[in-house]
Tab-separated table of C-alpha atoms in Angstrom:
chain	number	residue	atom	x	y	z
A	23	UNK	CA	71.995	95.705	115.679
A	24	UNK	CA	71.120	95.904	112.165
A	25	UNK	CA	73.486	95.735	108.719
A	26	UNK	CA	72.598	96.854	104.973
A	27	UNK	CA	74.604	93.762	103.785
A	28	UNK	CA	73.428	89.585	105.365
A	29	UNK	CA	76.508	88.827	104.323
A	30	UNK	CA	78.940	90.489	107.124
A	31	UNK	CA	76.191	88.839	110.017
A	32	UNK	CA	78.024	86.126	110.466
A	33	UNK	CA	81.456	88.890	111.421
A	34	UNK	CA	78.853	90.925	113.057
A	35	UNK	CA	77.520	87.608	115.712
A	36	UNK	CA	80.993	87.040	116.211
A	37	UNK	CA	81.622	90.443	117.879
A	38	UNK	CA	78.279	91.096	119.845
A	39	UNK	CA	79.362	90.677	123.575
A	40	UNK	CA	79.257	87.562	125.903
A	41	UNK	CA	75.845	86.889	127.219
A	42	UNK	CA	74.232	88.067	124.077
A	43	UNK	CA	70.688	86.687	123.246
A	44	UNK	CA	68.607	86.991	120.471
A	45	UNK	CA	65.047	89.362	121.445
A	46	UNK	CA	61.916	89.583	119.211
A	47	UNK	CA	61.448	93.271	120.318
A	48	UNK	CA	61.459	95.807	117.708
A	49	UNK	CA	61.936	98.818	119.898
A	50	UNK	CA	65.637	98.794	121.345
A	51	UNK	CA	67.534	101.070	123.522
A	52	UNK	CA	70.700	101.143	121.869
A	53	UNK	CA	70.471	100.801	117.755
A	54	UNK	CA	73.633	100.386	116.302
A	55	UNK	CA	73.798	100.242	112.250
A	56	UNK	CA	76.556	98.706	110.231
A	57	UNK	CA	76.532	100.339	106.424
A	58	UNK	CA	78.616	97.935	104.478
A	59	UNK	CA	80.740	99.455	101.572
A	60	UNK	CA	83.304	98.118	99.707
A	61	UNK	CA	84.041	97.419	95.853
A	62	UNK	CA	80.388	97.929	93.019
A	63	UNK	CA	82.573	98.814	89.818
A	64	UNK	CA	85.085	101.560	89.399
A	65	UNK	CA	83.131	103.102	92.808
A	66	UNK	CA	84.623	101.799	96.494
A	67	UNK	CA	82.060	102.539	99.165
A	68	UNK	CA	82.895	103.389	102.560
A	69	UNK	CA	82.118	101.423	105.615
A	70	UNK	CA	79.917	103.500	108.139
A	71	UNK	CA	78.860	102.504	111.537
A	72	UNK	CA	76.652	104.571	113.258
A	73	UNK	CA	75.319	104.509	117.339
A	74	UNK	CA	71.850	106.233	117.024
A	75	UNK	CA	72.446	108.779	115.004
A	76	UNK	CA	75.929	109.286	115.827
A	77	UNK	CA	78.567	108.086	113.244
A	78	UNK	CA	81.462	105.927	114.687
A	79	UNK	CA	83.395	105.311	112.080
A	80	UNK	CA	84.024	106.001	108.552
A	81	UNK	CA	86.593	103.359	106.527
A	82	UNK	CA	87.728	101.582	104.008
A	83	UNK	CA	88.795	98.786	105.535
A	84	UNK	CA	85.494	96.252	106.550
A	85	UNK	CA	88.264	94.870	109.765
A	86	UNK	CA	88.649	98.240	110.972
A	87	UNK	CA	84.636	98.702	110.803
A	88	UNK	CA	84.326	95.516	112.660
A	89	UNK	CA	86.883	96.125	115.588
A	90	UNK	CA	85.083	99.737	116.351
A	91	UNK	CA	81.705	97.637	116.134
A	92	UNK	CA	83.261	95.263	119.034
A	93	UNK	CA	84.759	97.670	121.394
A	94	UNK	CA	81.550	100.442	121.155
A	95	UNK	CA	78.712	97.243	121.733
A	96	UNK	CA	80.944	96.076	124.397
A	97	UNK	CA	81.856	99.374	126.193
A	98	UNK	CA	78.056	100.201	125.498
A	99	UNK	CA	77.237	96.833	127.744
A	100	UNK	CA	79.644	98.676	130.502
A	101	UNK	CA	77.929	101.639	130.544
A	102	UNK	CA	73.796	100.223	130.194
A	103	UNK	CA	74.213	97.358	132.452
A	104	UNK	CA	71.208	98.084	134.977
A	105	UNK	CA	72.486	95.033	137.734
A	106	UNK	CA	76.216	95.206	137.147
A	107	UNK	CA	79.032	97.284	137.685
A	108	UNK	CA	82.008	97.304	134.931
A	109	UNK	CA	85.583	98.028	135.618
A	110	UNK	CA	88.803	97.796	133.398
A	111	UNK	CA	90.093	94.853	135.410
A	112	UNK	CA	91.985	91.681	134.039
A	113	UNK	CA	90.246	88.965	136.731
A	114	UNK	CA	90.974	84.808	137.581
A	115	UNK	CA	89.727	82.934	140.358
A	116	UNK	CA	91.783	81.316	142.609
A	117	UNK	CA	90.838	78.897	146.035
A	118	UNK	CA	87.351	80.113	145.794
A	119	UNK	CA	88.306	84.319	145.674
A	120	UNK	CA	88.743	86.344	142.358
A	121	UNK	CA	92.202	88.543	142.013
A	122	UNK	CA	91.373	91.512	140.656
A	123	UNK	CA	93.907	93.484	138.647
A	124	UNK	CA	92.651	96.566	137.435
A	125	UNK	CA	94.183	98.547	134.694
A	126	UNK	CA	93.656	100.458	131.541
A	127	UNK	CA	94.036	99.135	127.927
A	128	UNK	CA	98.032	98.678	127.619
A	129	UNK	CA	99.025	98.348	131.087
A	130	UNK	CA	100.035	94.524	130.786
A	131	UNK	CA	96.433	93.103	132.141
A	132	UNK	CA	96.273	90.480	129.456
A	133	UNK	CA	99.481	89.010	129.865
A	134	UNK	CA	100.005	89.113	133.375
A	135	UNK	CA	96.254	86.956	133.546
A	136	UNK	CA	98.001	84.909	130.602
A	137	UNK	CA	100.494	83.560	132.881
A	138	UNK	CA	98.224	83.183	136.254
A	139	UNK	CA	96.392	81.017	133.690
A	140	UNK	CA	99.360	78.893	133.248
A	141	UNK	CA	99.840	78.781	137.169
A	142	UNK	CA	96.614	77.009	137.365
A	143	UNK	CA	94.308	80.013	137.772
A	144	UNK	CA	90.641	80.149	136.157
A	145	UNK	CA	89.866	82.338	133.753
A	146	UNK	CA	87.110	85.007	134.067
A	147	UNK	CA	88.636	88.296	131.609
A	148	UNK	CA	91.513	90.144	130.466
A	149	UNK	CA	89.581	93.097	130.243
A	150	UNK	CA	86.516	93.898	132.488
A	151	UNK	CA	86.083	92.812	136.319
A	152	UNK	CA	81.829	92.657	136.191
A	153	UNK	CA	80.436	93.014	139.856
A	154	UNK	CA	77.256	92.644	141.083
A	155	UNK	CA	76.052	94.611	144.257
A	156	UNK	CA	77.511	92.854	146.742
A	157	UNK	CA	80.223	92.849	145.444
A	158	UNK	CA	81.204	89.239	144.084
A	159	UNK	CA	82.429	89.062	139.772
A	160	UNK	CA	80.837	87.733	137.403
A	161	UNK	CA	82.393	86.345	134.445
A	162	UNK	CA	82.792	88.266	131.153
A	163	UNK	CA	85.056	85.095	129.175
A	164	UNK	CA	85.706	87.071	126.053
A	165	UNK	CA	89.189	86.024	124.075
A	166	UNK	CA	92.338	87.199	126.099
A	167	UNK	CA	93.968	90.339	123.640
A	168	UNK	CA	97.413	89.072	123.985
A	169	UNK	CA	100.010	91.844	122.372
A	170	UNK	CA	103.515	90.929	120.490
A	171	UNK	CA	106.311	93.307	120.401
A	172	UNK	CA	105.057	95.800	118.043
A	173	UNK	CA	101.639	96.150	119.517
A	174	UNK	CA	99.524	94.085	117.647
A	175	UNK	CA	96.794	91.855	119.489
A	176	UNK	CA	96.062	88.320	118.684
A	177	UNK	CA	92.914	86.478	119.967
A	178	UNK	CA	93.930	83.560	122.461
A	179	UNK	CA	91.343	81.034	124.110
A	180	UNK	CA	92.113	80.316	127.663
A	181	UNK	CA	92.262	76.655	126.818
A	182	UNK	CA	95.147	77.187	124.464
A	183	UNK	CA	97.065	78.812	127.982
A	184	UNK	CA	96.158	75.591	129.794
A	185	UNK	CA	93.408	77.543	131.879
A	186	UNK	CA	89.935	76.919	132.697
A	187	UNK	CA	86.893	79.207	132.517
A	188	UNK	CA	85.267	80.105	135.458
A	189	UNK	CA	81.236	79.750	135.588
A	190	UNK	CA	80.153	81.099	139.272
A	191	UNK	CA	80.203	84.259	140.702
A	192	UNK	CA	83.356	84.699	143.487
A	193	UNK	CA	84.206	87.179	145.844
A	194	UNK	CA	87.224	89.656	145.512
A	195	UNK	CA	90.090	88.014	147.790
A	196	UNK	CA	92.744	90.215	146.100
A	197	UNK	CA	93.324	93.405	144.262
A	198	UNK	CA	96.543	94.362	142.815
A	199	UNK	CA	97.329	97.340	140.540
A	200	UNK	CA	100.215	96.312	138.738
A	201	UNK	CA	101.598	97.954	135.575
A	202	UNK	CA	104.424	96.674	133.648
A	203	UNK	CA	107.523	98.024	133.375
A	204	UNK	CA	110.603	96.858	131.640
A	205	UNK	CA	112.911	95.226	133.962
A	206	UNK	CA	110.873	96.467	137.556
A	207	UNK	CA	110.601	94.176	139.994
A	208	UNK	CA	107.342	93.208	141.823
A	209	UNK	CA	107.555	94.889	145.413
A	210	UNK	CA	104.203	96.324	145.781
A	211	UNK	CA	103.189	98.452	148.531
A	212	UNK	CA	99.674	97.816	150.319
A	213	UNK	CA	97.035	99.492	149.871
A	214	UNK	CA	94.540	101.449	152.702
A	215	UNK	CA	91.012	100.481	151.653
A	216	UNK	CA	90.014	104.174	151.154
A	217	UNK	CA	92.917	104.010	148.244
A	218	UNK	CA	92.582	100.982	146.707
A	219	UNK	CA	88.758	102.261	146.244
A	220	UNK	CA	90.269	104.936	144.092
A	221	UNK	CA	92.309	102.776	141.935
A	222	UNK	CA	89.071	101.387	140.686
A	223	UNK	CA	87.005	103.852	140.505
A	224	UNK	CA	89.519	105.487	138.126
A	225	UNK	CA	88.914	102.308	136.062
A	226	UNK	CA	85.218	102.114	136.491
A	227	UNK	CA	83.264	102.516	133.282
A	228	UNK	CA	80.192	104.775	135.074
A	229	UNK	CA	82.332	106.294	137.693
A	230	UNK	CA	81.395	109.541	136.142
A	231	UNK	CA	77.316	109.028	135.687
A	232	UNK	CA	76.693	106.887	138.671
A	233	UNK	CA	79.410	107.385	140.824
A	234	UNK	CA	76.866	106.276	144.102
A	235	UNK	CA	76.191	103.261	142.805
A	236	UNK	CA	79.872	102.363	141.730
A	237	UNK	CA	81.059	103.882	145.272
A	238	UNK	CA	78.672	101.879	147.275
A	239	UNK	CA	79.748	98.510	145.032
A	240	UNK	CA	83.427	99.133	144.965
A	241	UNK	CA	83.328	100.018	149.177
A	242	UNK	CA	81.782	95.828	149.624
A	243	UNK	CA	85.120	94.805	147.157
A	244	UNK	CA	88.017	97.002	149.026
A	245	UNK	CA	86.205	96.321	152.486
A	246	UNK	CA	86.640	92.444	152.014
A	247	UNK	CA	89.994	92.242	149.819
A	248	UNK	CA	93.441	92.747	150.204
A	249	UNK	CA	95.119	95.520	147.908
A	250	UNK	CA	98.055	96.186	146.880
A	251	UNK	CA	100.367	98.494	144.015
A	252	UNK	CA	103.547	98.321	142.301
A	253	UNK	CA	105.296	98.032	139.140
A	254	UNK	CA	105.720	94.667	137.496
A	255	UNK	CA	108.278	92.945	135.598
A	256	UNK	CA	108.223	89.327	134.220
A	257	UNK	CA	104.775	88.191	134.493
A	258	UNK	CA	105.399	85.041	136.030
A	259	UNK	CA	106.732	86.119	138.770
A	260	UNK	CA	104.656	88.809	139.485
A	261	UNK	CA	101.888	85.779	138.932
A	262	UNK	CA	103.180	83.327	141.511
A	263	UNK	CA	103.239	85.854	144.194
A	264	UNK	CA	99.363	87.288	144.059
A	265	UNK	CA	98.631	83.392	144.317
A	266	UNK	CA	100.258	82.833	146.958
A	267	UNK	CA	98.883	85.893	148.611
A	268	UNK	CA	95.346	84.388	147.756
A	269	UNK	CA	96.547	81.261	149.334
């Protein structure tokens, strides 16, 4: 990660992903570059951000250059991790097992983890389920992306929901897909093992690349774990049940 400005670092730390640490290496796999613009005189600069030699973003606006910078390092994570598998999965522990609820961005992850928080749950994400190859999560504690009315996302600590973070690895007890929809009610339908693999491999970051890998890590999770799908309502329903069907 580099910047043309040592002022924006301190934005720029803020955003690298969880588990970051600094290296001494000057050859890199990934280089990202941050070109900060802004106001010099009657002239406004853009804000460039660039992966490699590929430009990401092109703006005005230094927050809009900083929330592209956060979502490429972090789906760049997904996609490089050698040991781990990433998939779009809101995830708390509960007695010992993790309930898994995959989903993609907008499908009511964040809240629905929001309120197994306030149940009592621990927190692990609201936005990637991180698996190892046998098959148990890992945490990836970033901020949960809690959404208002008209869409836009504030950044809540698990502590301010009265939940706990979660620190060792746990193995899948549950998965539920569970979308929200206005006024549904949660009666979800189990799932065969062969289908509940597919529901996350259609959330799996390198389903595409490595799709032997993710099959062989995703068969240990549906092989040991209880599935299930439906649409959701009111979260806290929809929250009490999948902990009582952890138990």
């Amino acid at each position: 990660m580099r910047v043309t400005d040592p002022s924006v670092l301190d934005d720029v730390v803020a955003r690298l992903p969880t588990g970051w640490r600094p290296r001494p290496r000057a050859l890199v796999d990934h280089l990202v570059s941050f070109v900060v613009g802004g106001d010099s005189g009657a002239v406004r600069r853009f804000h460039l951000l660039y992966a490699n030699a590929h430009r990401l973003v092109r703006t005005t606006e230094r927050h809009e250059a900083l929330a592209v910078l956060e979502n490429h390092l972090t789906q760049a994570v997904a996609e490089m991790a050698p040991q781990r598998l990433f998939v779009h999965a809101g995830v708390v522990g509960w007695n010992g097992q993790a309930i898994l609820v995959p989903g993609a961005s907008h499908a009511g992850k964040s809240t629905l983890v929001a309120a197994l928080l306030a149940a009592g749950a621990t927190y692990y994400s609201d936005e990637y389920a991180v698996l190892d190859r046998q098959g148990r999560v890992h945490a990836f504690p970033r901020p949960l992306q809690l959404r208002d009315a008209c869409e836009v996302a504030t950044s809540v600590e698990p502590e301010q929901l009265g939940g706990r973070r979660g620190v060792r690895p746990l193995p899948v007890g549950l998965v539920a897909v569970a979308r929200y929809d206005e006024g549904a009610r949660w009666r979800p339908q189990r799932l065969t093992p062969g289908r509940a693999l597919l529901e996350l491999l259609s959330n799996t970051i390198v389903a595409r690349s490595h799709p032997s890998a993710a099959m062989a890590t995703l068969k240990r999770v549906v092989s040991r774990a209880s599935s299930f799908k439906g649409r959701r309502g009111e979260a806290g329903e929809t929250a009490a049940w999948l902990l009582e069907a952890v138990g």
